[in-house]
Amino acid sequence: MNKHSKISNLKSQYSHLFVLLLCITLSSQVIFAQSSSCPNLTVGPDANLCSGCTSISATLQGTKATTSYSVSTVPYTPFPFNTGTSVLLGIDDTWSSAITIPFCFEFYGSTYTQCVIGSNVLLSFDMTNATCNTVGCNTWSINSAIPSSSPADLTNCIMGPWHDIDPSVSSYSTPVIKWKVQGTAPCRSFVVSWTDVSMYSSSCNSQLATSQIVLYETTNNIEIFIKDKPLCTGWNSGAAIEGIQNSSGTQAVVVPGRNYPTQWSATNDGKRFTPTGAPQYTFTWYAPGNVAIGTTPTISVCPITTTTYTATIVNNTCNGPITFSSPVTVNITPPPCTSVSCSFSGIGDTVCAGGTISLTASTVTNATYLWTGPNGYTSTLQNPTVTNGTLAHTGWYIVKDSIPGCSYTDSVFVLVIPPPTANAGPDQTICSSTLTLAGSIGGAATTGTWTGGAGTYTPNNTTLNCTYTLSSFEISSGNVTLTLTTNDPPGSCIAANDQMQITYSSGSSISAGPDQSICAGNTVALSGSVSGSGTASWSGGSGTYSPDNTNATAVYTPSITEEAAGSVSLIFSSTGGGSCPGANDIMEITIGQLPTANAGSTQFVCAGTGITLAGAIGGSATSGTWSGGNGTYSPDNTTLNAVYTASPAEFTAGTVTLTLTTNDPAGPCSFSTSTVNFKFYENPTVDFTIDTSTGCPILCSNFTDVTVAGVGFTIASWNWNFGDGGPGADVQNPSHCFSTSGVYNITLTATSSNGCVSSLTKPNFVEVFNVPVAAFTTTPDPASLLDPAINFNDQSSSDVNYWSWDFGDTTTLASNVSDPIHGYPNLVPGTYIATLIVHNSDGCYNTIAHQIVIGPAFTFFMPTAFSPNSNGVNDQFFGSGIGITKYDMLIFDRWGDMIFHGKDLNEKWNGKANKIGDDAQIDVYVWKVELTDVFNKKHSFIGTVTLVK
């Protein structure tokens, strides 16, 4: 095939045509469609082009993963309410049975074909709710915001919104809950509506709620339309939540301002929850012949004839791939070449990388040429060349010829083919007669063939990773060379090859020597041996090898860890030859534990104290025996923690040495011994004095320590117990106050600087006398100004032998009277504090005080006659009394006429009519008095008075 034929076929393969003269430059229009709940694809309008290139664009909405969501406001466009299949008729707080969705729906990364409807405006994908169909199953009480894993039946669901409504109430409406399916595949909708349902509680039943939840096929969008969502603050604090949450209650998307505990209401409201995870679609532009030319929404095309391009989006859904396509046409208007022809053709090339690219344009008389191409390539030659072509030179080259009054453009495609490569893999040394080859080819090569060797290829020699079986001759000779050669690629590239050398080797045998037993602390002389190919070395264990682990007869020193474990396994291994597996053998070393004895550390013991021994044995020892000393071991001297009681001579000497010896264990290890010294100290002699040991409470006493420590030591600490249940003291000479009557034992515990402790208790060392009880009553209580004399009645305890009174009015009585009588001033009311002080025979006293109240009194008197004759005796008529705060007096004659009115006690009737008129005649007159006393009580009095002369 000649170059021109190759180029023509290549142009046909990429579906590029000649480009006409550029007359008018048009820009394509991008159409932005409103996002819907069904996948869609919109392309720009058809374009008109004379020549050159133009952009074509598409607007698309594809599916996305449901691992996350966003929420947005959408127009209120619900599906019709109150249509479809009814559920939960008249049932409150429950879930429906399982309802089949006629399409698969993805929610938070999982796929569902069933759902459950809740009476409180819920759609759940938790199918365990489908088994709970009684009142109370659907939780109504909202106590926390989402996301939340509680309540459990509200996870993995849509809340549209979740609030407490009552479908069983029909007094105000006919409540309806229905579901239905709208539309056709692949853009169906599953619609659930709650229509005219009363809010819960008698105070809110008249408020009706209507809302709708919609699931969209393919896009997995969710929409919630609320026609009416009232606010019922009298129940559950008006709580309501609009949102979605996953099955674990850890993720949720909530409409802003509509989570717990916010109170809210809504009408004619639309919200959409849109998946925002990774795209689950692919987008491609296709030229005629189904040739893919781009994957971005906007691309540039350069047709030379009218061409229709197709935009295609493939949505990967749980129902399988769903494809949408839309075409756009670029119309080409031929250039105005009339009198002189400017039509011509360009020819490209196909070369191997490193070769020369030849570009050819047919001849047009008197034409000039301009070539442009990848990476900014330009040339004004008719037939230019590019030497040393690289992959970057692959692409479209545009050539334009120009003659006076006319120009023409053509495009050609240049393909630079990468040179073929072959890789047979690294050389190998094997022990087996078979080997899996791992050849690879690259560049322009598409296949390869294995050659060489007298063995067999399985399944054949054109399989790059076939199995090669060596022949008996190759096994005996020990090597073979295989060659991998690529096929002859198209164009000017030539085949490539690579070789692999296979070396065959036999295995080896090895011995680690016999197992050994040693005592801890010793070394092991190793005795390994190896035959055949390869080298050998020791491994295993955490000890050290001398001189190193590659010496078959090295000396091994076990580590402390291995000695504690009692054994170690060493492995003697050969490396084999090439890829041949090595051999290994194991030697077990048993390590006997050294017996150990630990008699404990030196102790200083106070005289008379038994010594609790703290012996310990270890290693391979199983028992031990104490020896030394003239004292006794309890229970015996084979008990490691026996109690040793020193003899009097040892206490006198001040020291004793004991020895702990282990038993003689089996094996190579021998017994062990350990000694410990004990020293004895003198105990302190405790004593103390007090300055005041008896008295009335509160009795405060000073204690003085007179304790004597042992020779050469001092008292380091004191601990006092005062026997009254209160806190003690840790100072040498404390003071302590006893607040309660009683007899107390005093204990002092002293610790000397050598740690020896002694105590002394002095019984009944402190006596605190009883305190008399002071008490009295008074009569009368309260008293008044009419009778301010008070009787004081002593109620004190029987041990009182002395009384002292203070009556609170500067009067005191200390004459040892138990029940005095005292008169208080009778002029004005008053409050006094009376105090009694009592004593008993022990000299202890007590006191008590009471409040004495001398209250106000009320009296009122009116005379029955008076003689207003100006003789200075009984000339006026008036009322008198005490404890009066308001006063009003009226005087009437026998005909009922008021002749006098006085408004306080100081206004008196002088016997004249209206105070200043004529003298009233001798007669009997009626009086009326209304007054208020000091206790704010009102009184009304009526009587008569006789006027005489």
mmCIF file with all atom_site columns, C-alpha atoms in Angstrom, residues 850-946:
data_model
loop_
_atom_site.group_PDB
_atom_site.id
_atom_site.type_symbol
_atom_site.label_atom_id
_atom_site.label_alt_id
_atom_site.label_comp_id
_atom_site.label_asym_id
_atom_site.label_entity_id
_atom_site.label_seq_id
_atom_site.pdbx_PDB_ins_code
_atom_site.Cartn_x
_atom_site.Cartn_y
_atom_site.Cartn_z
_atom_site.occupancy
_atom_site.B_iso_or_equiv
_atom_site.pdbx_formal_charge
_atom_site.auth_seq_id
_atom_site.auth_comp_id
_atom_site.auth_asym_id
_atom_site.auth_atom_id
_atom_site.pdbx_PDB_model_num
ATOM 1  C CA . HIS A 1 850 ? -36.600 35.054 125.829 1.00 0.00 ? 850 HIS A CA 1
ATOM 2  C CA . GLN A 1 851 ? -38.407 37.999 124.329 1.00 0.00 ? 851 GLN A CA 1
ATOM 3  C CA . ILE A 1 852 ? -41.003 39.707 126.568 1.00 0.00 ? 852 ILE A CA 1
ATOM 4  C CA . VAL A 1 853 ? -43.724 41.574 124.670 1.00 0.00 ? 853 VAL A CA 1
ATOM 5  C CA . ILE A 1 854 ? -45.800 44.299 126.413 1.00 0.00 ? 854 ILE A CA 1
ATOM 6  C CA . GLY A 1 855 ? -48.414 44.950 123.768 1.00 0.00 ? 855 GLY A CA 1
ATOM 7  C CA . PRO A 1 856 ? -50.847 47.820 123.343 1.00 0.00 ? 856 PRO A CA 1
ATOM 8  C CA . ALA A 1 857 ? -54.393 47.797 124.954 1.00 0.00 ? 857 ALA A CA 1
ATOM 9  C CA . PHE A 1 858 ? -57.797 49.082 123.817 1.00 0.00 ? 858 PHE A CA 1
ATOM 10 C CA . THR A 1 859 ? -60.510 50.646 126.067 1.00 0.00 ? 859 THR A CA 1
ATOM 11 C CA . PHE A 1 860 ? -63.356 53.089 125.406 1.00 0.00 ? 860 PHE A CA 1
ATOM 12 C CA . PHE A 1 861 ? -65.701 54.946 127.851 1.00 0.00 ? 861 PHE A CA 1
ATOM 13 C CA . MET A 1 862 ? -68.603 57.418 127.405 1.00 0.00 ? 862 MET A CA 1
ATOM 14 C CA . PRO A 1 863 ? -70.383 59.349 130.237 1.00 0.00 ? 863 PRO A CA 1
ATOM 15 C CA . THR A 1 864 ? -74.171 59.211 130.536 1.00 0.00 ? 864 THR A CA 1
ATOM 16 C CA . ALA A 1 865 ? -74.703 62.908 131.474 1.00 0.00 ? 865 ALA A CA 1
ATOM 17 C CA . PHE A 1 866 ? -72.980 66.306 131.576 1.00 0.00 ? 866 PHE A CA 1
ATOM 18 C CA . SER A 1 867 ? -73.835 69.898 132.693 1.00 0.00 ? 867 SER A CA 1
ATOM 19 C CA . PRO A 1 868 ? -72.541 72.632 130.370 1.00 0.00 ? 868 PRO A CA 1
ATOM 20 C CA . ASN A 1 869 ? -73.099 75.511 132.884 1.00 0.00 ? 869 ASN A CA 1
ATOM 21 C CA . SER A 1 870 ? -69.566 76.921 132.711 1.00 0.00 ? 870 SER A CA 1
ATOM 22 C CA . ASN A 1 871 ? -68.815 76.103 136.335 1.00 0.00 ? 871 ASN A CA 1
ATOM 23 C CA . GLY A 1 872 ? -65.680 74.231 135.288 1.00 0.00 ? 872 GLY A CA 1
ATOM 24 C CA . VAL A 1 873 ? -67.068 70.871 136.303 1.00 0.00 ? 873 VAL A CA 1
ATOM 25 C CA . ASN A 1 874 ? -68.399 68.375 133.746 1.00 0.00 ? 874 ASN A CA 1
ATOM 26 C CA . ASP A 1 875 ? -68.919 71.158 131.219 1.00 0.00 ? 875 ASP A CA 1
ATOM 27 C CA . GLN A 1 876 ? -68.189 69.023 128.089 1.00 0.00 ? 876 GLN A CA 1
ATOM 28 C CA . PHE A 1 877 ? -69.302 65.667 126.703 1.00 0.00 ? 877 PHE A CA 1
ATOM 29 C CA . PHE A 1 878 ? -66.607 63.443 125.178 1.00 0.00 ? 878 PHE A CA 1
ATOM 30 C CA . GLY A 1 879 ? -65.335 59.842 124.901 1.00 0.00 ? 879 GLY A CA 1
ATOM 31 C CA . SER A 1 880 ? -62.082 58.542 126.387 1.00 0.00 ? 880 SER A CA 1
ATOM 32 C CA . GLY A 1 881 ? -59.942 55.405 126.132 1.00 0.00 ? 881 GLY A CA 1
ATOM 33 C CA . ILE A 1 882 ? -56.585 54.002 125.072 1.00 0.00 ? 882 ILE A CA 1
ATOM 34 C CA . GLY A 1 883 ? -55.388 52.227 121.923 1.00 0.00 ? 883 GLY A CA 1
ATOM 35 C CA . ILE A 1 884 ? -57.599 54.339 119.617 1.00 0.00 ? 884 ILE A CA 1
ATOM 36 C CA . THR A 1 885 ? -56.132 55.350 116.218 1.00 0.00 ? 885 THR A CA 1
ATOM 37 C CA . LYS A 1 886 ? -59.227 56.754 114.426 1.00 0.00 ? 886 LYS A CA 1
ATOM 38 C CA . TYR A 1 887 ? -62.301 58.359 116.027 1.00 0.00 ? 887 TYR A CA 1
ATOM 39 C CA . ASP A 1 888 ? -65.605 59.872 114.749 1.00 0.00 ? 888 ASP A CA 1
ATOM 40 C CA . MET A 1 889 ? -68.511 61.047 117.045 1.00 0.00 ? 889 MET A CA 1
ATOM 41 C CA . LEU A 1 890 ? -72.035 62.256 115.996 1.00 0.00 ? 890 LEU A CA 1
ATOM 42 C CA . ILE A 1 891 ? -74.721 63.851 118.339 1.00 0.00 ? 891 ILE A CA 1
ATOM 43 C CA . PHE A 1 892 ? -78.437 63.792 117.318 1.00 0.00 ? 892 PHE A CA 1
ATOM 44 C CA . ASP A 1 893 ? -81.476 65.477 118.939 1.00 0.00 ? 893 ASP A CA 1
ATOM 45 C CA . ARG A 1 894 ? -84.801 63.755 119.486 1.00 0.00 ? 894 ARG A CA 1
ATOM 46 C CA . TRP A 1 895 ? -85.902 64.705 115.953 1.00 0.00 ? 895 TRP A CA 1
ATOM 47 C CA . GLY A 1 896 ? -82.852 63.006 114.375 1.00 0.00 ? 896 GLY A CA 1
ATOM 48 C CA . ASP A 1 897 ? -81.043 66.199 113.433 1.00 0.00 ? 897 ASP A CA 1
ATOM 49 C CA . MET A 1 898 ? -77.251 66.086 113.822 1.00 0.00 ? 898 MET A CA 1
ATOM 50 C CA . ILE A 1 899 ? -76.200 68.904 116.102 1.00 0.00 ? 899 ILE A CA 1
ATOM 51 C CA . PHE A 1 900 ? -72.509 67.963 116.650 1.00 0.00 ? 900 PHE A CA 1
ATOM 52 C CA . HIS A 1 901 ? -69.711 66.115 114.687 1.00 0.00 ? 901 HIS A CA 1
ATOM 53 C CA . GLY A 1 902 ? -66.269 65.479 116.213 1.00 0.00 ? 902 GLY A CA 1
ATOM 54 C CA . LYS A 1 903 ? -63.459 63.795 114.265 1.00 0.00 ? 903 LYS A CA 1
ATOM 55 C CA . ASP A 1 904 ? -60.982 62.947 117.033 1.00 0.00 ? 904 ASP A CA 1
ATOM 56 C CA . LEU A 1 905 ? -60.899 62.459 120.773 1.00 0.00 ? 905 LEU A CA 1
ATOM 57 C CA . ASN A 1 906 ? -59.862 66.091 121.319 1.00 0.00 ? 906 ASN A CA 1
ATOM 58 C CA . GLU A 1 907 ? -63.134 67.452 119.793 1.00 0.00 ? 907 GLU A CA 1
ATOM 59 C CA . LYS A 1 908 ? -65.657 67.682 122.725 1.00 0.00 ? 908 LYS A CA 1
ATOM 60 C CA . TRP A 1 909 ? -69.366 68.753 122.726 1.00 0.00 ? 909 TRP A CA 1
ATOM 61 C CA . ASN A 1 910 ? -69.901 71.926 124.732 1.00 0.00 ? 910 ASN A CA 1
ATOM 62 C CA . GLY A 1 911 ? -73.697 71.614 124.815 1.00 0.00 ? 911 GLY A CA 1
ATOM 63 C CA . LYS A 1 912 ? -74.354 74.028 121.963 1.00 0.00 ? 912 LYS A CA 1
ATOM 64 C CA . ALA A 1 913 ? -76.065 73.212 118.728 1.00 0.00 ? 913 ALA A CA 1
ATOM 65 C CA . ASN A 1 914 ? -73.384 73.028 116.040 1.00 0.00 ? 914 ASN A CA 1
ATOM 66 C CA . LYS A 1 915 ? -70.748 74.158 118.580 1.00 0.00 ? 915 LYS A CA 1
ATOM 67 C CA . ILE A 1 916 ? -71.434 77.875 118.258 1.00 0.00 ? 916 ILE A CA 1
ATOM 68 C CA . GLY A 1 917 ? -75.290 78.066 118.089 1.00 0.00 ? 917 GLY A CA 1
ATOM 69 C CA . ASP A 1 918 ? -77.819 78.413 120.856 1.00 0.00 ? 918 ASP A CA 1
ATOM 70 C CA . ASP A 1 919 ? -77.512 76.383 123.994 1.00 0.00 ? 919 ASP A CA 1
ATOM 71 C CA . ALA A 1 920 ? -79.141 73.016 123.618 1.00 0.00 ? 920 ALA A CA 1
ATOM 72 C CA . GLN A 1 921 ? -82.110 72.464 125.891 1.00 0.00 ? 921 GLN A CA 1
ATOM 73 C CA . ILE A 1 922 ? -82.162 69.992 128.763 1.00 0.00 ? 922 ILE A CA 1
ATOM 74 C CA . ASP A 1 923 ? -82.970 66.723 127.112 1.00 0.00 ? 923 ASP A CA 1
ATOM 75 C CA . VAL A 1 924 ? -81.701 63.251 126.267 1.00 0.00 ? 924 VAL A CA 1
ATOM 76 C CA . TYR A 1 925 ? -79.535 63.100 123.156 1.00 0.00 ? 925 TYR A CA 1
ATOM 77 C CA . VAL A 1 926 ? -78.356 60.161 121.001 1.00 0.00 ? 926 VAL A CA 1
ATOM 78 C CA . TRP A 1 927 ? -74.670 59.734 120.239 1.00 0.00 ? 927 TRP A CA 1
ATOM 79 C CA . LYS A 1 928 ? -72.903 57.448 117.723 1.00 0.00 ? 928 LYS A CA 1
ATOM 80 C CA . VAL A 1 929 ? -69.128 56.705 117.729 1.00 0.00 ? 929 VAL A CA 1
ATOM 81 C CA . GLU A 1 930 ? -67.144 54.821 115.044 1.00 0.00 ? 930 GLU A CA 1
ATOM 82 C CA . LEU A 1 931 ? -63.471 54.164 115.784 1.00 0.00 ? 931 LEU A CA 1
ATOM 83 C CA . THR A 1 932 ? -60.446 51.957 114.802 1.00 0.00 ? 932 THR A CA 1
ATOM 84 C CA . ASP A 1 933 ? -58.239 50.448 117.517 1.00 0.00 ? 933 ASP A CA 1
ATOM 85 C CA . VAL A 1 934 ? -54.480 49.839 117.534 1.00 0.00 ? 934 VAL A CA 1
ATOM 86 C CA . PHE A 1 935 ? -55.108 46.305 116.275 1.00 0.00 ? 935 PHE A CA 1
ATOM 87 C CA . ASN A 1 936 ? -56.708 47.864 113.139 1.00 0.00 ? 936 ASN A CA 1
ATOM 88 C CA . LYS A 1 937 ? -60.144 46.604 114.190 1.00 0.00 ? 937 LYS A CA 1
ATOM 89 C CA . LYS A 1 938 ? -63.192 48.813 113.571 1.00 0.00 ? 938 LYS A CA 1
ATOM 90 C CA . HIS A 1 939 ? -65.845 49.456 116.324 1.00 0.00 ? 939 HIS A CA 1
ATOM 91 C CA . SER A 1 940 ? -69.280 51.150 116.279 1.00 0.00 ? 940 SER A CA 1
ATOM 92 C CA . PHE A 1 941 ? -70.982 52.366 119.514 1.00 0.00 ? 941 PHE A CA 1
ATOM 93 C CA . ILE A 1 942 ? -74.455 54.016 120.025 1.00 0.00 ? 942 ILE A CA 1
ATOM 94 C CA . GLY A 1 943 ? -75.787 55.457 123.274 1.00 0.00 ? 943 GLY A CA 1
ATOM 95 C CA . THR A 1 944 ? -77.565 58.364 124.959 1.00 0.00 ? 944 THR A CA 1
ATOM 96 C CA . VAL A 1 945 ? -76.437 61.263 127.129 1.00 0.00 ? 945 VAL A CA 1
ATOM 97 C CA . THR A 1 946 ? -78.563 63.508 129.355 1.00 0.00 ? 946 THR A CA 1
#
